Structure formats: C-alpha cells, structure tokens
Amino acid sequence: MGFNNHGVDNLVENVKKAHFDGVLGINIGKNKDTPVEHGKDDYLICMEKVYPYAGYIAINISSPNTPGAAHAAIRRSAG
C-alpha cells in the first residue's frame, strides 16, 4: 500500500530520458519506512532532486491507504 514506486532517483532518470517539453507536475511523499519525525527530510531530498525538472511539485502529506500512517502527526511535522 502507499505510493509504490522505484524512488526519486529512478523518477529523475525517467524524466531525463523522456525529453518531455510540456509542464510536468511531480508528486512527492515520504517513504513509508521513514519515521514521521524525519518525514520532512524525505520531502526536502525529493524537492531538491526533482526541482530542476518539475513545472510544479505536489507534496503528499497524507496517505490513507498506507497502514499505520499517522496523518495528523505527519501534518504537524510538515510545518
């Protein structure tokens, strides 16, 4: 459950290969294994890596489908 993917580095490589010429929106979220109190670090790492390629970045701070996700705690730690 959650946002299954191969990670931000894989995403960046795919974006580079695509040579897309339009506006590209990229969604980011913390790893499900990252403790809530360290989630901010995941967001910052992802933002830094995708910024050069994104027309806009959507930050997912809640994942209702991820078991054990502490949604209120994630929102508090994002600030």
mmCIF file with all atom_site columns, N, CA and C in Angstrom:
data_model
loop_
_atom_site.group_PDB
_atom_site.id
_atom_site.type_symbol
_atom_site.label_atom_id
_atom_site.label_alt_id
_atom_site.label_comp_id
_atom_site.label_asym_id
_atom_site.label_entity_id
_atom_site.label_seq_id
_atom_site.pdbx_PDB_ins_code
_atom_site.Cartn_x
_atom_site.Cartn_y
_atom_site.Cartn_z
_atom_site.occupancy
_atom_site.B_iso_or_equiv
_atom_site.pdbx_formal_charge
_atom_site.auth_seq_id
_atom_site.auth_comp_id
_atom_site.auth_asym_id
_atom_site.auth_atom_id
_atom_site.pdbx_PDB_model_num
ATOM 1   N N  . MET A 1 1  ? 0.839  -1.181 0.000   1.00 0.00 ? 1  MET A N  1
ATOM 2   C CA . MET A 1 1  ? 0.000  0.000  0.000   1.00 0.00 ? 1  MET A CA 1
ATOM 3   C C  . MET A 1 1  ? 0.881  1.242  0.000   1.00 0.00 ? 1  MET A C  1
ATOM 4   N N  . GLY A 1 2  ? 0.259  2.377  -0.189  1.00 0.00 ? 2  GLY A N  1
ATOM 5   C CA . GLY A 1 2  ? 1.009  3.624  -0.249  1.00 0.00 ? 2  GLY A CA 1
ATOM 6   C C  . GLY A 1 2  ? 1.288  3.995  -1.690  1.00 0.00 ? 2  GLY A C  1
ATOM 7   N N  . PHE A 1 3  ? 2.381  4.686  -1.905  1.00 0.00 ? 3  PHE A N  1
ATOM 8   C CA . PHE A 1 3  ? 2.759  5.135  -3.242  1.00 0.00 ? 3  PHE A CA 1
ATOM 9   C C  . PHE A 1 3  ? 3.905  4.269  -3.742  1.00 0.00 ? 3  PHE A C  1
ATOM 10  N N  . ASN A 1 4  ? 3.594  3.086  -4.221  1.00 0.00 ? 4  ASN A N  1
ATOM 11  C CA . ASN A 1 4  ? 4.636  2.159  -4.667  1.00 0.00 ? 4  ASN A CA 1
ATOM 12  C C  . ASN A 1 4  ? 5.349  2.704  -5.891  1.00 0.00 ? 4  ASN A C  1
ATOM 13  N N  . ASN A 1 5  ? 6.674  2.762  -5.824  1.00 0.00 ? 5  ASN A N  1
ATOM 14  C CA . ASN A 1 5  ? 7.477  3.266  -6.931  1.00 0.00 ? 5  ASN A CA 1
ATOM 15  C C  . ASN A 1 5  ? 8.926  2.846  -6.721  1.00 0.00 ? 5  ASN A C  1
ATOM 16  N N  . HIS A 1 6  ? 9.778  3.232  -7.635  1.00 0.00 ? 6  HIS A N  1
ATOM 17  C CA . HIS A 1 6  ? 11.190 2.852  -7.565  1.00 0.00 ? 6  HIS A CA 1
ATOM 18  C C  . HIS A 1 6  ? 12.068 3.978  -7.037  1.00 0.00 ? 6  HIS A C  1
ATOM 19  N N  . GLY A 1 7  ? 11.486 5.014  -6.490  1.00 0.00 ? 7  GLY A N  1
ATOM 20  C CA . GLY A 1 7  ? 12.250 6.076  -5.852  1.00 0.00 ? 7  GLY A CA 1
ATOM 21  C C  . GLY A 1 7  ? 12.498 7.287  -6.729  1.00 0.00 ? 7  GLY A C  1
ATOM 22  N N  . VAL A 1 8  ? 12.933 8.344  -6.067  1.00 0.00 ? 8  VAL A N  1
ATOM 23  C CA . VAL A 1 8  ? 13.106 9.633  -6.735  1.00 0.00 ? 8  VAL A CA 1
ATOM 24  C C  . VAL A 1 8  ? 14.229 9.605  -7.769  1.00 0.00 ? 8  VAL A C  1
ATOM 25  N N  . ASP A 1 9  ? 15.298 8.868  -7.505  1.00 0.00 ? 9  ASP A N  1
ATOM 26  C CA . ASP A 1 9  ? 16.398 8.824  -8.475  1.00 0.00 ? 9  ASP A CA 1
ATOM 27  C C  . ASP A 1 9  ? 15.953 8.163  -9.774  1.00 0.00 ? 9  ASP A C  1
ATOM 28  N N  . ASN A 1 10 ? 15.159 7.112  -9.659  1.00 0.00 ? 10 ASN A N  1
ATOM 29  C CA . ASN A 1 10 ? 14.619 6.443  -10.839 1.00 0.00 ? 10 ASN A CA 1
ATOM 30  C C  . ASN A 1 10 ? 13.676 7.382  -11.602 1.00 0.00 ? 10 ASN A C  1
ATOM 31  N N  . LEU A 1 11 ? 12.852 8.109  -10.866 1.00 0.00 ? 11 LEU A N  1
ATOM 32  C CA . LEU A 1 11 ? 11.939 9.064  -11.495 1.00 0.00 ? 11 LEU A CA 1
ATOM 33  C C  . LEU A 1 11 ? 12.721 10.106 -12.292 1.00 0.00 ? 11 LEU A C  1
ATOM 34  N N  . VAL A 1 12 ? 13.758 10.663 -11.688 1.00 0.00 ? 12 VAL A N  1
ATOM 35  C CA . VAL A 1 12 ? 14.552 11.690 -12.368 1.00 0.00 ? 12 VAL A CA 1
ATOM 36  C C  . VAL A 1 12 ? 15.180 11.128 -13.642 1.00 0.00 ? 12 VAL A C  1
ATOM 37  N N  . GLU A 1 13 ? 15.700 9.915  -13.585 1.00 0.00 ? 13 GLU A N  1
ATOM 38  C CA . GLU A 1 13 ? 16.291 9.303  -14.784 1.00 0.00 ? 13 GLU A CA 1
ATOM 39  C C  . GLU A 1 13 ? 15.242 9.124  -15.878 1.00 0.00 ? 13 GLU A C  1
ATOM 40  N N  . ASN A 1 14 ? 14.042 8.691  -15.506 1.00 0.00 ? 14 ASN A N  1
ATOM 41  C CA . ASN A 1 14 ? 12.963 8.526  -16.489 1.00 0.00 ? 14 ASN A CA 1
ATOM 42  C C  . ASN A 1 14 ? 12.558 9.861  -17.106 1.00 0.00 ? 14 ASN A C  1
ATOM 43  N N  . VAL A 1 15 ? 12.498 10.897 -16.290 1.00 0.00 ? 15 VAL A N  1
ATOM 44  C CA . VAL A 1 15 ? 12.138 12.226 -16.797 1.00 0.00 ? 15 VAL A CA 1
ATOM 45  C C  . VAL A 1 15 ? 13.200 12.713 -17.777 1.00 0.00 ? 15 VAL A C  1
ATOM 46  N N  . LYS A 1 16 ? 14.465 12.524 -17.438 1.00 0.00 ? 16 LYS A N  1
ATOM 47  C CA . LYS A 1 16 ? 15.557 12.937 -18.333 1.00 0.00 ? 16 LYS A CA 1
ATOM 48  C C  . LYS A 1 16 ? 15.459 12.224 -19.682 1.00 0.00 ? 16 LYS A C  1
ATOM 49  N N  . LYS A 1 17 ? 15.178 10.930 -19.654 1.00 0.00 ? 17 LYS A N  1
ATOM 50  C CA . LYS A 1 17 ? 15.099 10.138 -20.889 1.00 0.00 ? 17 LYS A CA 1
ATOM 51  C C  . LYS A 1 17 ? 13.899 10.531 -21.750 1.00 0.00 ? 17 LYS A C  1
ATOM 52  N N  . ALA A 1 18 ? 12.838 11.001 -21.127 1.00 0.00 ? 18 ALA A N  1
ATOM 53  C CA . ALA A 1 18 ? 11.598 11.295 -21.850 1.00 0.00 ? 18 ALA A CA 1
ATOM 54  C C  . ALA A 1 18 ? 11.691 12.558 -22.699 1.00 0.00 ? 18 ALA A C  1
ATOM 55  N N  . HIS A 1 19 ? 12.550 13.482 -22.347 1.00 0.00 ? 19 HIS A N  1
ATOM 56  C CA . HIS A 1 19 ? 12.676 14.755 -23.076 1.00 0.00 ? 19 HIS A CA 1
ATOM 57  C C  . HIS A 1 19 ? 11.310 15.423 -23.261 1.00 0.00 ? 19 HIS A C  1
ATOM 58  N N  . PHE A 1 20 ? 10.492 15.389 -22.223 1.00 0.00 ? 20 PHE A N  1
ATOM 59  C CA . PHE A 1 20 ? 9.147  15.975 -22.253 1.00 0.00 ? 20 PHE A CA 1
ATOM 60  C C  . PHE A 1 20 ? 9.258  17.491 -22.332 1.00 0.00 ? 20 PHE A C  1
ATOM 61  N N  . ASP A 1 21 ? 8.449  18.105 -23.191 1.00 0.00 ? 21 ASP A N  1
ATOM 62  C CA . ASP A 1 21 ? 8.557  19.538 -23.437 1.00 0.00 ? 21 ASP A CA 1
ATOM 63  C C  . ASP A 1 21 ? 7.401  20.346 -22.838 1.00 0.00 ? 21 ASP A C  1
ATOM 64  N N  . GLY A 1 22 ? 6.514  19.694 -22.105 1.00 0.00 ? 22 GLY A N  1
ATOM 65  C CA . GLY A 1 22 ? 5.373  20.400 -21.527 1.00 0.00 ? 22 GLY A CA 1
ATOM 66  C C  . GLY A 1 22 ? 5.591  20.702 -20.058 1.00 0.00 ? 22 GLY A C  1
ATOM 67  N N  . VAL A 1 23 ? 4.515  21.091 -19.393 1.00 0.00 ? 23 VAL A N  1
ATOM 68  C CA . VAL A 1 23 ? 4.560  21.348 -17.956 1.00 0.00 ? 23 VAL A CA 1
ATOM 69  C C  . VAL A 1 23 ? 4.445  20.004 -17.244 1.00 0.00 ? 23 VAL A C  1
ATOM 70  N N  . LEU A 1 24 ? 5.413  19.703 -16.415 1.00 0.00 ? 24 LEU A N  1
ATOM 71  C CA . LEU A 1 24 ? 5.449  18.419 -15.719 1.00 0.00 ? 24 LEU A CA 1
ATOM 72  C C  . LEU A 1 24 ? 5.206  18.625 -14.232 1.00 0.00 ? 24 LEU A C  1
ATOM 73  N N  . GLY A 1 25 ? 4.163  17.989 -13.715 1.00 0.00 ? 25 GLY A N  1
ATOM 74  C CA . GLY A 1 25 ? 3.897  18.008 -12.282 1.00 0.00 ? 25 GLY A CA 1
ATOM 75  C C  . GLY A 1 25 ? 4.442  16.740 -11.663 1.00 0.00 ? 25 GLY A C  1
ATOM 76  N N  . ILE A 1 26 ? 5.137  16.878 -10.559 1.00 0.00 ? 26 ILE A N  1
ATOM 77  C CA . ILE A 1 26 ? 5.722  15.725 -9.875  1.00 0.00 ? 26 ILE A CA 1
ATOM 78  C C  . ILE A 1 26 ? 5.185  15.685 -8.452  1.00 0.00 ? 26 ILE A C  1
ATOM 79  N N  . ASN A 1 27 ? 4.659  14.519 -8.063  1.00 0.00 ? 27 ASN A N  1
ATOM 80  C CA . ASN A 1 27 ? 4.151  14.295 -6.711  1.00 0.00 ? 27 ASN A CA 1
ATOM 81  C C  . ASN A 1 27 ? 5.248  13.663 -5.868  1.00 0.00 ? 27 ASN A C  1
ATOM 82  N N  . ILE A 1 28 ? 5.427  14.177 -4.657  1.00 0.00 ? 28 ILE A N  1
ATOM 83  C CA . ILE A 1 28 ? 6.412  13.592 -3.755  1.00 0.00 ? 28 ILE A CA 1
ATOM 84  C C  . ILE A 1 28 ? 5.750  13.238 -2.430  1.00 0.00 ? 28 ILE A C  1
ATOM 85  N N  . GLY A 1 29 ? 6.329  12.276 -1.737  1.00 0.00 ? 29 GLY A N  1
ATOM 86  C CA . GLY A 1 29 ? 5.859  11.869 -0.423  1.00 0.00 ? 29 GLY A CA 1
ATOM 87  C C  . GLY A 1 29 ? 6.989  11.223 0.338   1.00 0.00 ? 29 GLY A C  1
ATOM 88  N N  . LYS A 1 30 ? 6.837  11.115 1.637   1.00 0.00 ? 30 LYS A N  1
ATOM 89  C CA . LYS A 1 30 ? 7.883  10.479 2.436   1.00 0.00 ? 30 LYS A CA 1
ATOM 90  C C  . LYS A 1 30 ? 7.823  8.972  2.254   1.00 0.00 ? 30 LYS A C  1
ATOM 91  N N  . ASN A 1 31 ? 8.950  8.313  2.512   1.00 0.00 ? 31 ASN A N  1
ATOM 92  C CA . ASN A 1 31 ? 8.978  6.853  2.468   1.00 0.00 ? 31 ASN A CA 1
ATOM 93  C C  . ASN A 1 31 ? 8.139  6.300  3.608   1.00 0.00 ? 31 ASN A C  1
ATOM 94  N N  . LYS A 1 32 ? 7.483  5.187  3.380   1.00 0.00 ? 32 LYS A N  1
ATOM 95  C CA . LYS A 1 32 ? 6.636  4.619  4.434   1.00 0.00 ? 32 LYS A CA 1
ATOM 96  C C  . LYS A 1 32 ? 7.456  4.120  5.614   1.00 0.00 ? 32 LYS A C  1
ATOM 97  N N  . ASP A 1 33 ? 8.737  3.837  5.398   1.00 0.00 ? 33 ASP A N  1
ATOM 98  C CA . ASP A 1 33 ? 9.605  3.364  6.477   1.00 0.00 ? 33 ASP A CA 1
ATOM 99  C C  . ASP A 1 33 ? 10.236 4.507  7.272   1.00 0.00 ? 33 ASP A C  1
ATOM 100 N N  . THR A 1 34 ? 10.092 5.725  6.795   1.00 0.00 ? 34 THR A N  1
ATOM 101 C CA . THR A 1 34 ? 10.671 6.877  7.484   1.00 0.00 ? 34 THR A CA 1
ATOM 102 C C  . THR A 1 34 ? 9.776  7.275  8.649   1.00 0.00 ? 34 THR A C  1
ATOM 103 N N  . PRO A 1 35 ? 10.344 7.388  9.851   1.00 0.00 ? 35 PRO A N  1
ATOM 104 C CA . PRO A 1 35 ? 9.528  7.835  10.987  1.00 0.00 ? 35 PRO A CA 1
ATOM 105 C C  . PRO A 1 35 ? 8.955  9.229  10.722  1.00 0.00 ? 35 PRO A C  1
ATOM 106 N N  . VAL A 1 36 ? 7.770  9.479  11.230  1.00 0.00 ? 36 VAL A N  1
ATOM 107 C CA . VAL A 1 36 ? 7.076  10.743 10.994  1.00 0.00 ? 36 VAL A CA 1
ATOM 108 C C  . VAL A 1 36 ? 7.965  11.934 11.336  1.00 0.00 ? 36 VAL A C  1
ATOM 109 N N  . GLU A 1 37 ? 8.692  11.837 12.443  1.00 0.00 ? 37 GLU A N  1
ATOM 110 C CA . GLU A 1 37 ? 9.510  12.975 12.867  1.00 0.00 ? 37 GLU A CA 1
ATOM 111 C C  . GLU A 1 37 ? 10.667 13.277 11.905  1.00 0.00 ? 37 GLU A C  1
ATOM 112 N N  . HIS A 1 38 ? 10.975 12.353 10.999  1.00 0.00 ? 38 HIS A N  1
ATOM 113 C CA . HIS A 1 38 ? 12.027 12.572 9.998   1.00 0.00 ? 38 HIS A CA 1
ATOM 114 C C  . HIS A 1 38 ? 11.453 12.724 8.587   1.00 0.00 ? 38 HIS A C  1
ATOM 115 N N  . GLY A 1 39 ? 10.141 12.761 8.469   1.00 0.00 ? 39 GLY A N  1
ATOM 116 C CA . GLY A 1 39 ? 9.497  12.870 7.162   1.00 0.00 ? 39 GLY A CA 1
ATOM 117 C C  . GLY A 1 39 ? 9.900  14.114 6.395   1.00 0.00 ? 39 GLY A C  1
ATOM 118 N N  . LYS A 1 40 ? 10.103 15.210 7.125   1.00 0.00 ? 40 LYS A N  1
ATOM 119 C CA . LYS A 1 40 ? 10.485 16.469 6.483   1.00 0.00 ? 40 LYS A CA 1
ATOM 120 C C  . LYS A 1 40 ? 11.763 16.290 5.655   1.00 0.00 ? 40 LYS A C  1
ATOM 121 N N  . ASP A 1 41 ? 12.680 15.471 6.147   1.00 0.00 ? 41 ASP A N  1
ATOM 122 C CA . ASP A 1 41 ? 13.931 15.226 5.414   1.00 0.00 ? 41 ASP A CA 1
ATOM 123 C C  . ASP A 1 41 ? 13.655 14.579 4.061   1.00 0.00 ? 41 ASP A C  1
ATOM 124 N N  . ASP A 1 42 ? 12.730 13.612 4.034   1.00 0.00 ? 42 ASP A N  1
ATOM 125 C CA . ASP A 1 42 ? 12.370 12.955 2.771   1.00 0.00 ? 42 ASP A CA 1
ATOM 126 C C  . ASP A 1 42 ? 11.813 13.966 1.771   1.00 0.00 ? 42 ASP A C  1
ATOM 127 N N  . TYR A 1 43 ? 10.926 14.852 2.252   1.00 0.00 ? 43 TYR A N  1
ATOM 128 C CA . TYR A 1 43 ? 10.336 15.854 1.362   1.00 0.00 ? 43 TYR A CA 1
ATOM 129 C C  . TYR A 1 43 ? 11.406 16.783 0.801   1.00 0.00 ? 43 TYR A C  1
ATOM 130 N N  . LEU A 1 44 ? 12.324 17.215 1.649   1.00 0.00 ? 44 LEU A N  1
ATOM 131 C CA . LEU A 1 44 ? 13.381 18.128 1.198   1.00 0.00 ? 44 LEU A CA 1
ATOM 132 C C  . LEU A 1 44 ? 14.307 17.465 0.181   1.00 0.00 ? 44 LEU A C  1
ATOM 133 N N  . ILE A 1 45 ? 14.661 16.211 0.425   1.00 0.00 ? 45 ILE A N  1
ATOM 134 C CA . ILE A 1 45 ? 15.514 15.474 -0.520  1.00 0.00 ? 45 ILE A CA 1
ATOM 135 C C  . ILE A 1 45 ? 14.817 15.361 -1.873  1.00 0.00 ? 45 ILE A C  1
ATOM 136 N N  . CYS A 1 46 ? 13.545 14.960 -1.844  1.00 0.00 ? 46 CYS A N  1
ATOM 137 C CA . CYS A 1 46 ? 12.797 14.813 -3.099  1.00 0.00 ? 46 CYS A CA 1
ATOM 138 C C  . CYS A 1 46 ? 12.665 16.144 -3.824  1.00 0.00 ? 46 CYS A C  1
ATOM 139 N N  . MET A 1 47 ? 12.334 17.194 -3.091  1.00 0.00 ? 47 MET A N  1
ATOM 140 C CA . MET A 1 47 ? 12.175 18.509 -3.728  1.00 0.00 ? 47 MET A CA 1
ATOM 141 C C  . MET A 1 47 ? 13.469 18.954 -4.393  1.00 0.00 ? 47 MET A C  1
ATOM 142 N N  . GLU A 1 48 ? 14.577 18.757 -3.706  1.00 0.00 ? 48 GLU A N  1
ATOM 143 C CA . GLU A 1 48 ? 15.876 19.141 -4.255  1.00 0.00 ? 48 GLU A CA 1
ATOM 144 C C  . GLU A 1 48 ? 16.174 18.397 -5.556  1.00 0.00 ? 48 GLU A C  1
ATOM 145 N N  . LYS A 1 49 ? 15.842 17.112 -5.589  1.00 0.00 ? 49 LYS A N  1
ATOM 146 C CA . LYS A 1 49 ? 16.163 16.290 -6.757  1.00 0.00 ? 49 LYS A CA 1
ATOM 147 C C  . LYS A 1 49 ? 15.242 16.537 -7.947  1.00 0.00 ? 49 LYS A C  1
ATOM 148 N N  . VAL A 1 50 ? 13.957 16.820 -7.691  1.00 0.00 ? 50 VAL A N  1
ATOM 149 C CA . VAL A 1 50 ? 13.018 16.978 -8.808  1.00 0.00 ? 50 VAL A CA 1
ATOM 150 C C  . VAL A 1 50 ? 12.850 18.423 -9.267  1.00 0.00 ? 50 VAL A C  1
ATOM 151 N N  . TYR A 1 51 ? 13.258 19.381 -8.454  1.00 0.00 ? 51 TYR A N  1
ATOM 152 C CA . TYR A 1 51 ? 13.040 20.796 -8.762  1.00 0.00 ? 51 TYR A CA 1
ATOM 153 C C  . TYR A 1 51 ? 13.477 21.200 -10.171 1.00 0.00 ? 51 TYR A C  1
ATOM 154 N N  . PRO A 1 52 ? 14.657 20.770 -10.639 1.00 0.00 ? 52 PRO A N  1
ATOM 155 C CA . PRO A 1 52 ? 15.087 21.197 -11.977 1.00 0.00 ? 52 PRO A CA 1
ATOM 156 C C  . PRO A 1 52 ? 14.196 20.687 -13.116 1.00 0.00 ? 52 PRO A C  1
ATOM 157 N N  . TYR A 1 53 ? 13.375 19.688 -12.853 1.00 0.00 ? 53 TYR A N  1
ATOM 158 C CA . TYR A 1 53 ? 12.588 19.043 -13.909 1.00 0.00 ? 53 TYR A CA 1
ATOM 159 C C  . TYR A 1 53 ? 11.094 19.310 -13.793 1.00 0.00 ? 53 TYR A C  1
ATOM 160 N N  . ALA A 1 54 ? 10.654 19.852 -12.667 1.00 0.00 ? 54 ALA A N  1
ATOM 161 C CA . ALA A 1 54 ? 9.222  19.994 -12.392 1.00 0.00 ? 54 ALA A CA 1
ATOM 162 C C  . ALA A 1 54 ? 8.715  21.391 -12.714 1.00 0.00 ? 54 ALA A C  1
ATOM 163 N N  . GLY A 1 55 ? 7.549  21.434 -13.376 1.00 0.00 ? 55 GLY A N  1
ATOM 164 C CA . GLY A 1 55 ? 6.841  22.698 -13.539 1.00 0.00 ? 55 GLY A CA 1
ATOM 165 C C  . GLY A 1 55 ? 6.153  23.063 -12.237 1.00 0.00 ? 55 GLY A C  1
ATOM 166 N N  . TYR A 1 56 ? 5.746  22.038 -11.506 1.00 0.00 ? 56 TYR A N  1
ATOM 167 C CA . TYR A 1 56 ? 5.194  22.213 -10.167 1.00 0.00 ? 56 TYR A CA 1
ATOM 168 C C  . TYR A 1 56 ? 5.390  20.919 -9.398  1.00 0.00 ? 56 TYR A C  1
ATOM 169 N N  . ILE A 1 57 ? 5.378  21.029 -8.078  1.00 0.00 ? 57 ILE A N  1
ATOM 170 C CA . ILE A 1 57 ? 5.564  19.872 -7.202  1.00 0.00 ? 57 ILE A CA 1
ATOM 171 C C  . ILE A 1 57 ? 4.362  19.791 -6.268  1.00 0.00 ? 57 ILE A C  1
ATOM 172 N N  . ALA A 1 58 ? 3.723  18.619 -6.216  1.00 0.00 ? 58 ALA A N  1
ATOM 173 C CA . ALA A 1 58 ? 2.634  18.361 -5.275  1.00 0.00 ? 58 ALA A CA 1
ATOM 174 C C  . ALA A 1 58 ? 3.209  17.545 -4.121  1.00 0.00 ? 58 ALA A C  1
ATOM 175 N N  . ILE A 1 59 ? 2.970  18.008 -2.912  1.00 0.00 ? 59 ILE A N  1
ATOM 176 C CA . ILE A 1 59 ? 3.514  17.338 -1.734  1.00 0.00 ? 59 ILE A CA 1
ATOM 177 C C  . ILE A 1 59 ? 2.403  16.543 -1.067  1.00 0.00 ? 59 ILE A C  1
ATOM 178 N N  . ASN A 1 60 ? 2.540  15.233 -1.076  1.00 0.00 ? 60 ASN A N  1
ATOM 179 C CA . ASN A 1 60 ? 1.557  14.346 -0.454  1.00 0.00 ? 60 ASN A CA 1
ATOM 180 C C  . ASN A 1 60 ? 1.920  14.164 1.016   1.00 0.00 ? 60 ASN A C  1
ATOM 181 N N  . ILE A 1 61 ? 1.114  14.757 1.899   1.00 0.00 ? 61 ILE A N  1
ATOM 182 C CA . ILE A 1 61 ? 1.394  14.619 3.327   1.00 0.00 ? 61 ILE A CA 1
ATOM 183 C C  . ILE A 1 61 ? 0.451  13.630 4.000   1.00 0.00 ? 61 ILE A C  1
ATOM 184 N N  . SER A 1 62 ? -0.427 13.033 3.237   1.00 0.00 ? 62 SER A N  1
ATOM 185 C CA . SER A 1 62 ? -1.356 12.063 3.796   1.00 0.00 ? 62 SER A CA 1
ATOM 186 C C  . SER A 1 62 ? -1.531 10.918 2.814   1.00 0.00 ? 62 SER A C  1
ATOM 187 N N  . SER A 1 63 ? -1.531 9.710  3.347   1.00 0.00 ? 63 SER A N  1
ATOM 188 C CA . SER A 1 63 ? -1.755 8.528  2.524   1.00 0.00 ? 63 SER A CA 1
ATOM 189 C C  . SER A 1 63 ? -2.714 7.600  3.258   1.00 0.00 ? 63 SER A C  1
ATOM 190 N N  . PRO A 1 64 ? -4.009 7.806  3.071   1.00 0.00 ? 64 PRO A N  1
ATOM 191 C CA . PRO A 1 64 ? -4.991 6.995  3.786   1.00 0.00 ? 64 PRO A CA 1
ATOM 192 C C  . PRO A 1 64 ? -4.868 5.498  3.515   1.00 0.00 ? 64 PRO A C  1
ATOM 193 N N  . ASN A 1 65 ? -4.249 5.122  2.399   1.00 0.00 ? 65 ASN A N  1
ATOM 194 C CA . ASN A 1 65 ? -4.108 3.704  2.071   1.00 0.00 ? 65 ASN A CA 1
ATOM 195 C C  . ASN A 1 65 ? -2.873 3.062  2.681   1.00 0.00 ? 65 ASN A C  1
ATOM 196 N N  . THR A 1 66 ? -2.029 3.856  3.349   1.00 0.00 ? 66 THR A N  1
ATOM 197 C CA . THR A 1 66 ? -0.824 3.308  3.956   1.00 0.00 ? 66 THR A CA 1
ATOM 198 C C  . THR A 1 66 ? -1.132 2.902  5.389   1.00 0.00 ? 66 THR A C  1
ATOM 199 N N  . PRO A 1 67 ? -1.037 1.599  5.686   1.00 0.00 ? 67 PRO A N  1
ATOM 200 C CA . PRO A 1 67 ? -1.330 1.139  7.046   1.00 0.00 ? 67 PRO A CA 1
ATOM 201 C C  . PRO A 1 67 ? -0.418 1.815  8.069   1.00 0.00 ? 67 PRO A C  1
ATOM 202 N N  . GLY A 1 68 ? -1.014 2.263  9.169   1.00 0.00 ? 68 GLY A N  1
ATOM 203 C CA . GLY A 1 68 ? -0.238 2.843  10.256  1.00 0.00 ? 68 GLY A CA 1
ATOM 204 C C  . GLY A 1 68 ? 0.200  4.276  10.035  1.00 0.00 ? 68 GLY A C  1
ATOM 205 N N  . ALA A 1 69 ? -0.230 4.907  8.960   1.00 0.00 ? 69 ALA A N  1
ATOM 206 C CA . ALA A 1 69 ? 0.167  6.296  8.717   1.00 0.00 ? 69 ALA A CA 1
ATOM 207 C C  . ALA A 1 69 ? -0.509 7.188  9.746   1.00 0.00 ? 69 ALA A C  1
ATOM 208 N N  . ALA A 1 70 ? 0.279  7.992  10.390  1.00 0.00 ? 70 ALA A N  1
ATOM 209 C CA . ALA A 1 70 ? -0.248 8.906  11.401  1.00 0.00 ? 70 ALA A CA 1
ATOM 210 C C  . ALA A 1 70 ? -0.495 10.250 10.736  1.00 0.00 ? 70 ALA A C  1
ATOM 211 N N  . HIS A 1 71 ? -1.655 10.405 10.131  1.00 0.00 ? 71 HIS A N  1
ATOM 212 C CA . HIS A 1 71 ? -1.938 11.576 9.303   1.00 0.00 ? 71 HIS A CA 1
ATOM 213 C C  . HIS A 1 71 ? -1.818 12.892 10.059  1.00 0.00 ? 71 HIS A C  1
ATOM 214 N N  . ALA A 1 72 ? -2.365 12.981 11.246  1.00 0.00 ? 72 ALA A N  1
ATOM 215 C CA . ALA A 1 72 ? -2.283 14.233 11.996  1.00 0.00 ? 72 ALA A CA 1
ATOM 216 C C  . ALA A 1 72 ? -0.838 14.539 12.361  1.00 0.00 ? 72 ALA A C  1
ATOM 217 N N  . ALA A 1 73 ? -0.087 13.524 12.739  1.00 0.00 ? 73 ALA A N  1
ATOM 218 C CA . ALA A 1 73 ? 1.322  13.726 13.097  1.00 0.00 ? 73 ALA A CA 1
ATOM 219 C C  . ALA A 1 73 ? 2.134  14.150 11.886  1.00 0.00 ? 73 ALA A C  1
ATOM 220 N N  . ILE A 1 74 ? 1.822  13.598 10.732  1.00 0.00 ? 74 ILE A N  1
ATOM 221 C CA . ILE A 1 74 ? 2.524  13.982 9.504   1.00 0.00 ? 74 ILE A CA 1
ATOM 222 C C  . ILE A 1 74 ? 2.252  15.450 9.216   1.00 0.00 ? 74 ILE A C  1
ATOM 223 N N  . ARG A 1 75 ? 1.018  15.877 9.345   1.00 0.00 ? 75 ARG A N  1
ATOM 224 C CA . ARG A 1 75 ? 0.682  17.275 9.082   1.00 0.00 ? 75 ARG A CA 1
ATOM 225 C C  . ARG A 1 75 ? 1.411  18.198 10.060  1.00 0.00 ? 75 ARG A C  1
ATOM 226 N N  . ARG A 1 76 ? 1.461  17.809 11.343  1.00 0.00 ? 76 ARG A N  1
ATOM 227 C CA . ARG A 1 76 ? 2.150  18.638 12.337  1.00 0.00 ? 76 ARG A CA 1
ATOM 228 C C  . ARG A 1 76 ? 3.636  18.725 12.037  1.00 0.00 ? 76 ARG A C  1
ATOM 229 N N  . SER A 1 77 ? 4.249  17.620 11.623  1.00 0.00 ? 77 SER A N  1
ATOM 230 C CA . SER A 1 77 ? 5.694  17.622 11.393  1.00 0.00 ? 77 SER A CA 1
ATOM 231 C C  . SER A 1 77 ? 6.066  18.321 10.095  1.00 0.00 ? 77 SER A C  1
ATOM 232 N N  . ALA A 1 78 ? 5.116  18.527 9.190   1.00 0.00 ? 78 ALA A N  1
ATOM 233 C CA . ALA A 1 78 ? 5.411  19.178 7.908   1.00 0.00 ? 78 ALA A CA 1
ATOM 234 C C  . ALA A 1 78 ? 5.676  20.663 8.085   1.00 0.00 ? 78 ALA A C  1
ATOM 235 N N  . GLY A 1 79 ? 5.215  21.251 9.165   1.00 0.00 ? 79 GLY A N  1
ATOM 236 C CA . GLY A 1 79 ? 5.361  22.687 9.385   1.00 0.00 ? 79 GLY A CA 1
ATOM 237 C C  . GLY A 1 79 ? 6.641  23.018 9.972   1.00 0.00 ? 79 GLY A C  1
#
